[in-house]
Structures are given as C-alpha cells and as structure tokens.
CSV table of C-alpha atoms and ligand atoms in Angstrom, one decimal:
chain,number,residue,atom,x,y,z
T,1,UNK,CA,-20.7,-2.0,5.9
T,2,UNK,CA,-24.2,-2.8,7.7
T,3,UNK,CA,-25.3,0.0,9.9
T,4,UNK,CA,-27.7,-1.7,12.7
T,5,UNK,CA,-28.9,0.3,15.5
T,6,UNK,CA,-26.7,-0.4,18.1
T,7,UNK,CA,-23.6,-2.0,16.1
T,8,UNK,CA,-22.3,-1.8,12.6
T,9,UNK,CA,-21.2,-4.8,10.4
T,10,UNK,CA,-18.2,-5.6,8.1
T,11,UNK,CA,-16.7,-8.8,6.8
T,12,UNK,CA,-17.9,-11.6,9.4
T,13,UNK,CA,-17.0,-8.6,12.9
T,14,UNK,CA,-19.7,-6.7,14.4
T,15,UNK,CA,-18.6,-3.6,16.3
T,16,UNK,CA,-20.7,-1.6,18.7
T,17,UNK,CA,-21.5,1.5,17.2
T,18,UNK,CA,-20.1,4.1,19.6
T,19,UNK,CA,-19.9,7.6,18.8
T,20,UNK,CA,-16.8,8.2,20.2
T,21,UNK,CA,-14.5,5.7,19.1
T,22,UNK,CA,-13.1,6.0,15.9
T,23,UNK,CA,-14.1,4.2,13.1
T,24,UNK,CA,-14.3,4.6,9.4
T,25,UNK,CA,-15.7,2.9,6.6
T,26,UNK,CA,-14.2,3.9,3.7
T,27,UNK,CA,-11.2,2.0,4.8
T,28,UNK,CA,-13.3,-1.3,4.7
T,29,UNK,CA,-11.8,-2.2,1.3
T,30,UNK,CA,-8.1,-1.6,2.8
T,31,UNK,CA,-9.2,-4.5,5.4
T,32,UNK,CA,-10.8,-6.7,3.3
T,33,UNK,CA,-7.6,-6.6,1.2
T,34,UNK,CA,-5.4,-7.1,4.5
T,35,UNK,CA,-7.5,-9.6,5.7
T,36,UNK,CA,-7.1,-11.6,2.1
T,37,UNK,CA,-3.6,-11.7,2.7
T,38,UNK,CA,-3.2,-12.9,6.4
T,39,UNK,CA,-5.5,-15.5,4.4
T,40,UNK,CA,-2.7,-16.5,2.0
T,41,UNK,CA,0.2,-16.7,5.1
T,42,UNK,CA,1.0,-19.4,6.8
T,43,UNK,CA,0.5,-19.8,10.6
T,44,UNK,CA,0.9,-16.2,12.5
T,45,UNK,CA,2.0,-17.3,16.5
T,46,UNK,CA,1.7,-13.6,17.0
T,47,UNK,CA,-0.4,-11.1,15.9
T,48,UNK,CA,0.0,-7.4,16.7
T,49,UNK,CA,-3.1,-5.4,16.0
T,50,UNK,CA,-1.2,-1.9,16.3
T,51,UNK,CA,-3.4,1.3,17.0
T,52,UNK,CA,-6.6,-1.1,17.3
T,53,UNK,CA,-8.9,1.7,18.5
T,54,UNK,CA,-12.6,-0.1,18.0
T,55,UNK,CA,-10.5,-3.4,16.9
T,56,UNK,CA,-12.2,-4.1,13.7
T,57,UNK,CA,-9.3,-4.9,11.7
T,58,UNK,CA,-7.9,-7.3,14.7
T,59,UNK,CA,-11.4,-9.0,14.8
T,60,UNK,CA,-11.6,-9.3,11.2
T,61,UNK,CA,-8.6,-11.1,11.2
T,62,UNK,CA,-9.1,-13.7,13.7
T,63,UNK,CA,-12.8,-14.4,12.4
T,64,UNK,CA,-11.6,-14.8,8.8
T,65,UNK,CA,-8.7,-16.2,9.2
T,66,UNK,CA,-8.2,-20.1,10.5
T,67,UNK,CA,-3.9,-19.3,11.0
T,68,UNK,CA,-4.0,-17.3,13.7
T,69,UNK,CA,-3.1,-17.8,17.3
T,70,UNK,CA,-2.6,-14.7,19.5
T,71,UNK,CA,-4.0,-11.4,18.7
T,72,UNK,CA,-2.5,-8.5,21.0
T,73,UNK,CA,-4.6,-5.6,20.0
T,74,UNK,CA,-3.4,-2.0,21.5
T,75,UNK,CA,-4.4,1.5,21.3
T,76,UNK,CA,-3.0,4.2,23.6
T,77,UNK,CA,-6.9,5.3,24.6
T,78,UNK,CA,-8.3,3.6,27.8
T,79,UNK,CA,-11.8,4.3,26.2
T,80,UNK,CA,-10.9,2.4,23.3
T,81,UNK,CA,-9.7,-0.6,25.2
T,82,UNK,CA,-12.7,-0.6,27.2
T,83,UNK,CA,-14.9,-0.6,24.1
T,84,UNK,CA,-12.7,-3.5,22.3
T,85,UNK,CA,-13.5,-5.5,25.1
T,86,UNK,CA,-17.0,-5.0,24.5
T,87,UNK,CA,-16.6,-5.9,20.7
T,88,UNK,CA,-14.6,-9.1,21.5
T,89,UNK,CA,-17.5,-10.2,23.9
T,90,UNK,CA,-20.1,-9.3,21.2
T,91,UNK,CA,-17.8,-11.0,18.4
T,92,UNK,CA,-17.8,-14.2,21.1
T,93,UNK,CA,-13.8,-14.1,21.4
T,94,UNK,CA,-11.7,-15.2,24.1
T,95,UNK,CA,-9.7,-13.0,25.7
T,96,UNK,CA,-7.2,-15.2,26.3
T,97,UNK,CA,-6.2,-15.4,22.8
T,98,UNK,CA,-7.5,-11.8,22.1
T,99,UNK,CA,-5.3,-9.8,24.6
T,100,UNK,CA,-5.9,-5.8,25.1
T,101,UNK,CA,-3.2,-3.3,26.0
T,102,UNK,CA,-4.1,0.5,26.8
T,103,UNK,CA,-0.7,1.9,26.1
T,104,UNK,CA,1.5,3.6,23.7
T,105,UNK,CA,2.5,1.6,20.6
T,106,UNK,CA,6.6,2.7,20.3
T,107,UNK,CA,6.7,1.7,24.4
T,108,UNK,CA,4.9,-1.5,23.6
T,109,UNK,CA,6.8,-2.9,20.9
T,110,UNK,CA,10.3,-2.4,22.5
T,111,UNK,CA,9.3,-3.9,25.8
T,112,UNK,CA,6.4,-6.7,24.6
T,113,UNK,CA,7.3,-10.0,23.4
T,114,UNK,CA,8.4,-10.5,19.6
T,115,UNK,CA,5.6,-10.4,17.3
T,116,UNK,CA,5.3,-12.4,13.8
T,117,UNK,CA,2.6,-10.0,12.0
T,118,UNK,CA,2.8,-6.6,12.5
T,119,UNK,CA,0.0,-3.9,12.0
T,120,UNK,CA,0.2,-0.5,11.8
T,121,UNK,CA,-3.0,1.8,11.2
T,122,UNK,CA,-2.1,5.2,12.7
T,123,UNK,CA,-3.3,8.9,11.7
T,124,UNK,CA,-0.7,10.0,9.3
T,125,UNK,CA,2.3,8.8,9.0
T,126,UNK,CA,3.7,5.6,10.0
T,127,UNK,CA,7.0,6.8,10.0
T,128,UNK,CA,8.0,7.6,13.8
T,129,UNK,CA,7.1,4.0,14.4
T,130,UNK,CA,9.0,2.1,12.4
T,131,UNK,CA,12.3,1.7,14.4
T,132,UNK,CA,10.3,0.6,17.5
T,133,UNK,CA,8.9,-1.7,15.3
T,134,UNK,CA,12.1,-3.0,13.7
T,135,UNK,CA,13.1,-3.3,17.0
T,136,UNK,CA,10.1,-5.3,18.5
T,137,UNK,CA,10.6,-7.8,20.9
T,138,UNK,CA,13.3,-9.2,23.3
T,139,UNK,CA,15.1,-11.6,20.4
T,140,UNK,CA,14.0,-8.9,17.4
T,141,UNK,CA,14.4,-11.9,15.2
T,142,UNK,CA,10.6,-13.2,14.3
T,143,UNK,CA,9.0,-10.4,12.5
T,144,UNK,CA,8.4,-11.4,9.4
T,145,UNK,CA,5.1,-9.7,8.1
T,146,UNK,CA,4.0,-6.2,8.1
T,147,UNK,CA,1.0,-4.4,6.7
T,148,UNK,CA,1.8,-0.4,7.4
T,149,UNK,CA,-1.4,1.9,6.7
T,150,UNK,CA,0.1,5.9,5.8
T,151,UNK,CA,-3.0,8.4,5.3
T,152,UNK,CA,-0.8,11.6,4.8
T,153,UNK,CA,-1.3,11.1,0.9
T,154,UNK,CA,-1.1,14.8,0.9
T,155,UNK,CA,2.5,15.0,1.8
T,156,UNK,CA,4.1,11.8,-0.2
T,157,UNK,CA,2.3,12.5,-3.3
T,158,UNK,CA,3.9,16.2,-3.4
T,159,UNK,CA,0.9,18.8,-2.0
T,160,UNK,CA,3.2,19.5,0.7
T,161,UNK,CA,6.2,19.3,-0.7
T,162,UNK,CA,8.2,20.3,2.6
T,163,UNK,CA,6.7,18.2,4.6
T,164,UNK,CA,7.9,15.4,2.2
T,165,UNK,CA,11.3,15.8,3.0
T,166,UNK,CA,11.0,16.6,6.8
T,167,UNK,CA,9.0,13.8,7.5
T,168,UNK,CA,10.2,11.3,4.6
T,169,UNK,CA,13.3,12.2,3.8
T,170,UNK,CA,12.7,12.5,0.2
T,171,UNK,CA,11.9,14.6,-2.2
T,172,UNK,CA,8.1,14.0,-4.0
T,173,UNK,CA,6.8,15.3,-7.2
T,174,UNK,CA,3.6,16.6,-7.6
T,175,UNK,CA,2.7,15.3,-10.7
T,176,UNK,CA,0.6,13.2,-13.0
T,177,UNK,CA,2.4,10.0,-11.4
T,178,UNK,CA,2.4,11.7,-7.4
T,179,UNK,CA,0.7,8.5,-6.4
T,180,UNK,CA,3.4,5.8,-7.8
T,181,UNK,CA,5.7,8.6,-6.8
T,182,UNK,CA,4.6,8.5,-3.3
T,183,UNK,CA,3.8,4.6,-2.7
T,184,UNK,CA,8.0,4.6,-3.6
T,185,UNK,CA,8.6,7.3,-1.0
T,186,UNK,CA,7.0,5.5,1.2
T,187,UNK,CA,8.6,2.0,0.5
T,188,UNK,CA,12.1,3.8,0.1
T,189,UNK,CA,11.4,5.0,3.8
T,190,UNK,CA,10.4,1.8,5.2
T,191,UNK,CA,13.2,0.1,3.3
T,192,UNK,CA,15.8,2.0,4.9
T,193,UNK,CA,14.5,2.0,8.3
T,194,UNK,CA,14.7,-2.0,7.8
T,195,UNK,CA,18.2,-2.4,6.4
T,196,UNK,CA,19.8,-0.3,9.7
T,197,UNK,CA,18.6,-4.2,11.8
T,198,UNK,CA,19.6,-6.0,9.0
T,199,UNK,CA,16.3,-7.0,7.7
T,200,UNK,CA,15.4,-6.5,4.0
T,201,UNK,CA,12.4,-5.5,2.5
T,202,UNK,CA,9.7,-7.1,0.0
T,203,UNK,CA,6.7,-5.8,-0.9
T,204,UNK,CA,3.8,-8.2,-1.5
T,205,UNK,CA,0.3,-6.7,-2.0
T,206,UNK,CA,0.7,-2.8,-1.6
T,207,UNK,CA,-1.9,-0.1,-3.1
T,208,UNK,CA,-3.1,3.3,-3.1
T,209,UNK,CA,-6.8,3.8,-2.8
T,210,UNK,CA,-8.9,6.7,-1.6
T,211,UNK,CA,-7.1,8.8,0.9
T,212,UNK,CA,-4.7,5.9,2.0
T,213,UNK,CA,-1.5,4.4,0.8
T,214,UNK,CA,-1.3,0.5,2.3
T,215,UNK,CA,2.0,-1.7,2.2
T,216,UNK,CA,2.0,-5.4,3.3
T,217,UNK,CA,5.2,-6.6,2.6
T,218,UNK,CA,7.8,-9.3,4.2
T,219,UNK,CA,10.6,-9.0,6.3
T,220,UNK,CA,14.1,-11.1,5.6
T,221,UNK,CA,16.7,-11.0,8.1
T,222,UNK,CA,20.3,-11.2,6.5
T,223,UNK,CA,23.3,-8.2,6.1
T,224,UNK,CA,23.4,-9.0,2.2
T,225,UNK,CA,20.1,-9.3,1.4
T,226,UNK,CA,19.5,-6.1,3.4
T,227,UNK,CA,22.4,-4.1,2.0
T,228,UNK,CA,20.2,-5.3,-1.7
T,229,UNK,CA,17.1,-3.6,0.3
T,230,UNK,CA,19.1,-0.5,1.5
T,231,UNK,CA,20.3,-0.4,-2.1
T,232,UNK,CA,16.5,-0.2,-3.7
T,233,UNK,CA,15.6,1.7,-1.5
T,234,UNK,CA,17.9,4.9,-2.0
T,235,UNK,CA,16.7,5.1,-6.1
T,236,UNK,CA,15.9,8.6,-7.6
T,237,UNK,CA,14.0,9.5,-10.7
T,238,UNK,CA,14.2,11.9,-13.3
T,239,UNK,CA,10.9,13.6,-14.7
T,240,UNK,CA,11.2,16.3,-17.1
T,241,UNK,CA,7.8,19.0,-16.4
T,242,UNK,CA,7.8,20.0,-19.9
T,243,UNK,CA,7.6,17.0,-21.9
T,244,UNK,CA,6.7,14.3,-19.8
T,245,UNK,CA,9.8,11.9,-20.2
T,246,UNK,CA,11.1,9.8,-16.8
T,247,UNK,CA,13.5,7.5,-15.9
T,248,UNK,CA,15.3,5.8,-13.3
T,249,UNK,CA,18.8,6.5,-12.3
T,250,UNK,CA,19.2,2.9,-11.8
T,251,UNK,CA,23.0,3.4,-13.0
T,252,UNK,CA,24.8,6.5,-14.4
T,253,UNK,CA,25.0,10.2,-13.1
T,254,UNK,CA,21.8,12.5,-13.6
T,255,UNK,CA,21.3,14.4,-16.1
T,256,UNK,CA,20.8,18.1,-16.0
T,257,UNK,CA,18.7,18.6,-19.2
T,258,UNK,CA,16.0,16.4,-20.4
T,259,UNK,CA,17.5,14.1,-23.0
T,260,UNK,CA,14.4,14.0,-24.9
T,261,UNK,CA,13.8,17.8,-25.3
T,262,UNK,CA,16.6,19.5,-23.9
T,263,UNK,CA,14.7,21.8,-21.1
T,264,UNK,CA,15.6,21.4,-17.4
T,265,UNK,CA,14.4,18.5,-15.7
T,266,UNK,CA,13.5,17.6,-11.9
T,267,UNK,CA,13.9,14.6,-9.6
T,268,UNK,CA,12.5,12.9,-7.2
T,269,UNK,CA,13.7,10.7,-4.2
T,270,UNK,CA,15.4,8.7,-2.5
T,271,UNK,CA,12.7,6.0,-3.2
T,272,UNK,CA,11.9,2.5,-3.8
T,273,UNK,CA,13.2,1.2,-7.0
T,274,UNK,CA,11.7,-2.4,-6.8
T,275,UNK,CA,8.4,-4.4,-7.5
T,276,UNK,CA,5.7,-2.9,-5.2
T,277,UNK,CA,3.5,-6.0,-5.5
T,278,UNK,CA,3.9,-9.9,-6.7
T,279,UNK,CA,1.6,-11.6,-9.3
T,280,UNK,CA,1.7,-15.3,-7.4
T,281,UNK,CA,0.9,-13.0,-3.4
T,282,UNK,CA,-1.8,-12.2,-5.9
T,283,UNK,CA,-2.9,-15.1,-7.1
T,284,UNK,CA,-3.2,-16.3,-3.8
T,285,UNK,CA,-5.4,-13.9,-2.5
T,286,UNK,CA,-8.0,-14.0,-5.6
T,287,UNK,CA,-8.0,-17.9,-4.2
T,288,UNK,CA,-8.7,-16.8,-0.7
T,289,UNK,CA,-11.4,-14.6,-2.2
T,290,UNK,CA,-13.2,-17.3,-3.9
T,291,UNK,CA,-13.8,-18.8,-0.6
T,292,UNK,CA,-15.2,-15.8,0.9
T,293,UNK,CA,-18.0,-14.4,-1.7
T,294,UNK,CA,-20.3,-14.4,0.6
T,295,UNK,CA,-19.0,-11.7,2.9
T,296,UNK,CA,-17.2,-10.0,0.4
T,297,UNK,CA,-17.5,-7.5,-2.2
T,298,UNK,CA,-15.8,-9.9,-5.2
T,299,UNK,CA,-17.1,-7.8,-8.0
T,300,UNK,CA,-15.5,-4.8,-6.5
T,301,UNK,CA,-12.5,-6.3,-4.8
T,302,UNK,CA,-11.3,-9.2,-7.9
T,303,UNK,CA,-10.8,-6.6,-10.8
T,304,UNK,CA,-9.1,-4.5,-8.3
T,305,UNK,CA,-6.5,-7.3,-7.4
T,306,UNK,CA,-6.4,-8.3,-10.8
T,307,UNK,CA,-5.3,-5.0,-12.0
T,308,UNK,CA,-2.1,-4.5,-9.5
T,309,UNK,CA,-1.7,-8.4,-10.4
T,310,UNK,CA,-0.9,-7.2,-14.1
T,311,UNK,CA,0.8,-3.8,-13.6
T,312,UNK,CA,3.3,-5.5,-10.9
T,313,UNK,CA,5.2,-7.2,-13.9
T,314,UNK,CA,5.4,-4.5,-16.0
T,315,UNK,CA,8.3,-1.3,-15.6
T,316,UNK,CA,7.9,1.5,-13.0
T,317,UNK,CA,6.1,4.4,-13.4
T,318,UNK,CA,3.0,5.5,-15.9
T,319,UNK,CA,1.8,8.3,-18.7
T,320,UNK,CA,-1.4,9.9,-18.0
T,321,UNK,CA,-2.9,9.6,-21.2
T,322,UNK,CA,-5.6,13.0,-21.1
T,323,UNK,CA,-1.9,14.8,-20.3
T,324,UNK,CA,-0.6,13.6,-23.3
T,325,UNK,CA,-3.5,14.6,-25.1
T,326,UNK,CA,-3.4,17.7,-24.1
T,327,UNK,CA,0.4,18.7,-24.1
T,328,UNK,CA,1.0,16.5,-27.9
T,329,UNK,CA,-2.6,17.6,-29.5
T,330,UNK,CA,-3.3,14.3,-30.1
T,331,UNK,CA,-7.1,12.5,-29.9
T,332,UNK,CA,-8.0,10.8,-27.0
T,333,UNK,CA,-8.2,6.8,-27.0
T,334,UNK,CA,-9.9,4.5,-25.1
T,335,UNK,CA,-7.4,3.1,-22.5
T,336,UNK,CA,-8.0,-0.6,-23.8
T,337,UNK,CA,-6.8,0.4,-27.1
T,338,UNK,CA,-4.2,2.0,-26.4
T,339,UNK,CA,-3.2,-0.9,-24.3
T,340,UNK,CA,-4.0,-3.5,-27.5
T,341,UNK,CA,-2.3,-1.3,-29.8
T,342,UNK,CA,0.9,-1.4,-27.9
T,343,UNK,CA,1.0,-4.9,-27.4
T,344,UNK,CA,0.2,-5.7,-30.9
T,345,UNK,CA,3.6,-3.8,-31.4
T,346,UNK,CA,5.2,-6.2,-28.6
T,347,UNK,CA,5.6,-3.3,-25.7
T,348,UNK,CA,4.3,-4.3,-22.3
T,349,UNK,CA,1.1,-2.6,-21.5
T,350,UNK,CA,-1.0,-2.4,-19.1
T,351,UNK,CA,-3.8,0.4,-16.5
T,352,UNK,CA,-2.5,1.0,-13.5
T,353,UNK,CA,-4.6,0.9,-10.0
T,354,UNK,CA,-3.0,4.5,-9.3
T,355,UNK,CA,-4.6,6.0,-11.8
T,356,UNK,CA,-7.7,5.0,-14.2
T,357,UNK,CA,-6.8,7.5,-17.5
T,358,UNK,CA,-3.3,6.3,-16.9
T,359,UNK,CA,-1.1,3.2,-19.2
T,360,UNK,CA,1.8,1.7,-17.4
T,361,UNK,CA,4.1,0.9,-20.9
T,362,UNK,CA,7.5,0.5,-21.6
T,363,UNK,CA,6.6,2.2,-24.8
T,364,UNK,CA,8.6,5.4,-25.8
T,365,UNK,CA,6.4,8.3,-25.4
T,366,UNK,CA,6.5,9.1,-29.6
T,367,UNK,CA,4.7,5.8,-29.7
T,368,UNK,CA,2.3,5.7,-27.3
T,369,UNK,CA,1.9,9.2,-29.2
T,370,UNK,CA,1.0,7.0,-32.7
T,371,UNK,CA,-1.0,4.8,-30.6
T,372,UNK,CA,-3.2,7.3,-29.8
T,373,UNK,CA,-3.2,9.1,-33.0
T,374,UNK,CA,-4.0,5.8,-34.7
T,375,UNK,CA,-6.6,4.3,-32.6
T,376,UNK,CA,-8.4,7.6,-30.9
T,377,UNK,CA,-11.2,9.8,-31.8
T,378,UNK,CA,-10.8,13.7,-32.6
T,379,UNK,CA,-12.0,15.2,-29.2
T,380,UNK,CA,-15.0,17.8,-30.6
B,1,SAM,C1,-6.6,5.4,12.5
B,1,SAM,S1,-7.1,4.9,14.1
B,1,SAM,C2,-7.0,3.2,13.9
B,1,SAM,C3,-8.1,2.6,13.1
B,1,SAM,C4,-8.3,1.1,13.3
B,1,SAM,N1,-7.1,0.3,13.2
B,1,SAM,C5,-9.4,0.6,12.4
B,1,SAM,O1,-9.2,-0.2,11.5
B,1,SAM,O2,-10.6,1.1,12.5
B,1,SAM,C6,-5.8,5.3,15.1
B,1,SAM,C7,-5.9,4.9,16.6
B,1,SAM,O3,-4.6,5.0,17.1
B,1,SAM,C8,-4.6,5.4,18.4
B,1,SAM,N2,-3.3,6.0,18.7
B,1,SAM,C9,-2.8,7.2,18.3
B,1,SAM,N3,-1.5,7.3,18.7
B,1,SAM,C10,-1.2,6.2,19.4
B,1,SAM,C11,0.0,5.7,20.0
B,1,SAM,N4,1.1,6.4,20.0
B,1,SAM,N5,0.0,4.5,20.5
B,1,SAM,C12,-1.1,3.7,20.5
B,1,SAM,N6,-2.2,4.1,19.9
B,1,SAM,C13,-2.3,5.3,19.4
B,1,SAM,C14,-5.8,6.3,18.5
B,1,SAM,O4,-6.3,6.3,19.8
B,1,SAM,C15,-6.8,5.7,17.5
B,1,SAM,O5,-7.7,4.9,18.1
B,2,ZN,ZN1,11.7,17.0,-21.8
C-alpha cells in the first residue's frame, strides 16, 4: 500500500483516503490473493462486491482482471456509497458496469438478480449471510464462485469456545492446530448451509493469514453431489490433550480413550473433512502472478501460494514441532529436516501455511519423534 496525500494505493486501484470509511491494509495480501483467482476464472457476467465499503476489493477486481462484466458493489452505509462513487470516478470506471447499491446485503441478494461471483467481506462472521446468499437471485441457479472473508478467528480457532458453537455450530479446539481446526469449522459451516439448496461445496484457494480466515471455493448444483458435500461437511476429530495424537472419524464410532496412551481424549466438530485447497487452482494463480510482478508483491505472495500448493496434497491436520519438543524431551530440528528426513523414509511431509514451527506428515508421532532426535540439536 502507497499512502499519498489525498488517496492511498494498492494493486493498480487508488482510493480516496477518507477518514471515515473503512479501510484496512493489512488485508491487502487477502486481495491480492482474491484478485489472483478471479484471474484464473473464466468470464464472471456478474460480479457481487458484498459489503464494499470504500470498494477497493471491487475496483481491484475489475482493473486486474480482463473477465469481468458487471460489478454491483454494495454496502449498507449511504456514506460509503457516496465515497465509492468517488473512487470509481478517480479509478476512471463507468458506472454503468460499476453499479452502487446503499442497502442491506441479506435484502439485496434475495431480491437482486442472480449473481456468478459472490463476495463476502463483513466484520466477523459470515455466517448469518450465507442462506441469503445461497438463495441469491430470482433463478438461484448461477452462483458458481464464492470467496467468503470470516475475521472472528478468536471464536473458530477455540478462544471463545461458546461462541463457537452458538454461532458455528461446532465444537473448536483450542490447540496447537486451532487454525486448521477453525478454517474446517468454517468450511463444515458453509458446506452445510450449501447442501440444504442442493449445491455442493469445493474449496479452491482458502487460507488463514493474520487475523482473517479466507475461503474461495466453487459452487456445484446437484442433490448427489451435495449430499457428498453435506457428507464432508458433518466430520469430527479426535485429539487426545495429553499426548498429541488425532484422527479423523472418517468411519467407525469414537473412541473414549486415546488409543495411543490410554487418557481421555476430546473432539472437535462437525467440520470439513475435505481438501481445503487444489494444487492445479494453484498453479494457475502462480501463472497469473507472473503477469502481474509489477504491482505485486511476488516475493512475498509466490512462496506463500507455493506452500498451501504443497500442504493441499498431503493428510489433514499438523504436529507443532516446539510442542513435541517440549512434551517428548526431544531436540529441536530445523523444520526442513525434519521434513527431508521423513521423506527419505517415504512419509509425505510437508510446513503448513497455518503455522511456521508446524509439519503436516502422515508420519506416526514415534517417528517424527526419531526424526527429531536424529537430525536436531540439544536445545542448551
Ligand atoms: C470489513 S468492511 C468491508 C471491507 C471492504 N470489502 C474492503 O476490502 O476494504 C465491512 C463493511 O460492511 C458494511 N456492512 C455491515 N453490515 C452490512 C450489511 N448487513 N449489509 C451491507 N453492508 C454492511 C459496513 O458498512 C462496512 O463498510
Ligand atoms: Zn493420548
């Protein structure tokens, strides 16, 4: 972001730099990332920049992105509106194409006209809008991509552990893996809320960064690929406090001691069980980036994608590696060799984006254990 005087700059948008109207720039990565995806789609009739406020993410889009026709950019603050109007003017765009709405978001997306993209980029929680959403448009039969912004990090990743379950439905885990935990909780939530109108759920690109958890995923309509959905979307996990083992309860009853040491062990869910990103959505958006070094941050942004590129193929969930340290006296080792050692041995390995002293592995934990014993240093 480029602070000017009188306007601030990110990706190829300006945006007039009102005190009043909210914008914040720590979410700029979150739309670049976005804005790399609409990048890899193919063409959008309709466009629904949901919760708009100063419209940067709606203005990003269209002056980015060449597969765009109509933007309908809304925000339920009249001041808002009235400054987006000014941004569209100072960004050159037609308002025509770029249409403004002053109005609530649920009312606009029964009553408006069916949209193909849908963006949501509320405070908190996107959950109370996803029904309208589902619901969008006279035929509800075109949405086909969403990309759903939640900030309540606090409450999916298990601080508020009540507030989890009122708002969510589900039951979180505050724990070493709370971020995986609640990008599932999340997904689970969405999933379901899809399945009810018969669409089904998949996850392209979706990441935790920051205070913010983002999900773009696509939208298939169909009973039987929506009853698969439903059926992902209603997993729980096992996770045993004491000596770090986890599973999912993908089949089978749960347990009610840990099978690994016998203590009492907790669960979390109903949540996503699937693949919360895909290597080739990936691979398409590095290629979009490639094209667009010169208003991006690639350094930052490529080993970012790359990471969630090489952790989406490999099982759910991850071992914090300074826990197991700690809790099994073994020495520390560098994540990369850990990660070599492991695949030497012919386990999957990888970081994970969710956390950076974290291995995602399919590893059992007495190896990873030998892993570290083998290739780490004595902590002093
Ligand atoms: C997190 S900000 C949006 C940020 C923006 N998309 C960006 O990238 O900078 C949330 C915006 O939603 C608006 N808002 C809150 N509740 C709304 C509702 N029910 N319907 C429409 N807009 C709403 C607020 O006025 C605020 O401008
Ligand atoms: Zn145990």
């Amino acid at each position: 972001m480029i602070m000017r005087n009188n306007y601030i700059k990110e990706g190829l948008a300006r945006i007039g730099n009102e005190e009043r109207i909210f914008y914040n720039p720590h979410m700029k990565m979150c739309r670049d990332i976005s804005s790399l995806w609409v990048g890899t789609l193919p063409k959008i009739e309709n466009l629904l920049d949901g919760f708009c406020a100063s419209g940067i993410r709606g203005i990003r889009y269209r002056l980015e992105n060449t597969n765009i026709e109509y933007i309908h950019h809304v925000d339920r603050s009249s001041r808002a509106i009235t400054n987006l109007k000014k941004n569209l003017r100072l960004n050159k765009l037609n308002q025509k194409m770029n249409k403004c709405y002053a109005e609530d978001i649920n009312r606009f997306m029964l009553t408006n006209i069916d949209y193909d993209y849908v963006e949501l980029d509320p405070f908190g929680t996107p959950n109370p809008f996803l029904d309208c959403m589902l619901q969008n448009g006279p035929d509800n039969s075109k949405i086909k991509y969403i990309s759903i912004t939640a900030t309540d990090t606090a409450v999916l990743c298990g601080a508020h552990h009540r507030a989890c379950i009122k708002n969510y439905s589900s039951k979180p885990l505050d724990n070493e893996f709370c971020h995986e935990n609640g990008m599932r909780i999340l997904l689970g939530a969405i999933g379901r809320a899809a399945s009810k109108y018969e669409w089904a759920l998949t996850p392209q690109f979706c990441f935790s960064h920051r205070h913010y958890m983002k999900v773009l995923a696509r939208l298939d309509r169909g009973a039987l690929k929506a009853l698969e959905s439903a059926t992902q979307s209603q997993k729980y996990l096992q996770y045993c406090p004491h000596c770090m083992f986890h599973e999912f309860l993908d089949k089978g009853f749960a347990k009610k001691s840990c099978p690994q040491c016998k203590k009492e062990i907790e669960y979390a869910g109903p949540l996503w069980g699937g693949r919360f990103a895909d290597e080739k959505v990936a691979d398409d958006m590095l290629r979009v980036l490639q094209l667009r070094e010169e208003f991006m941050d690639s350094k930052k942004l490529r080993p970012f994608i790359e990471m969630i590129k090489n952790e989406a193929q490999g099982p759910r969930l991850y071992y914090d590696t300074h826990e197991l340290a700690s809790r099994y006296k073994v020495p520390v080792a560098k994540l990369i060799d850990i990660v070599d050692e492991l695949r030497e041995n012919n386990y999957f390995a990888s970081r994970t984006h969710f956390k950076n002293v974290a291995i995602r592995t399919d590893a059992p934990i007495n190896i990873i254990l030998e892993a570290m014993k083998k290739r780490g240093k004595k902590l002093h």
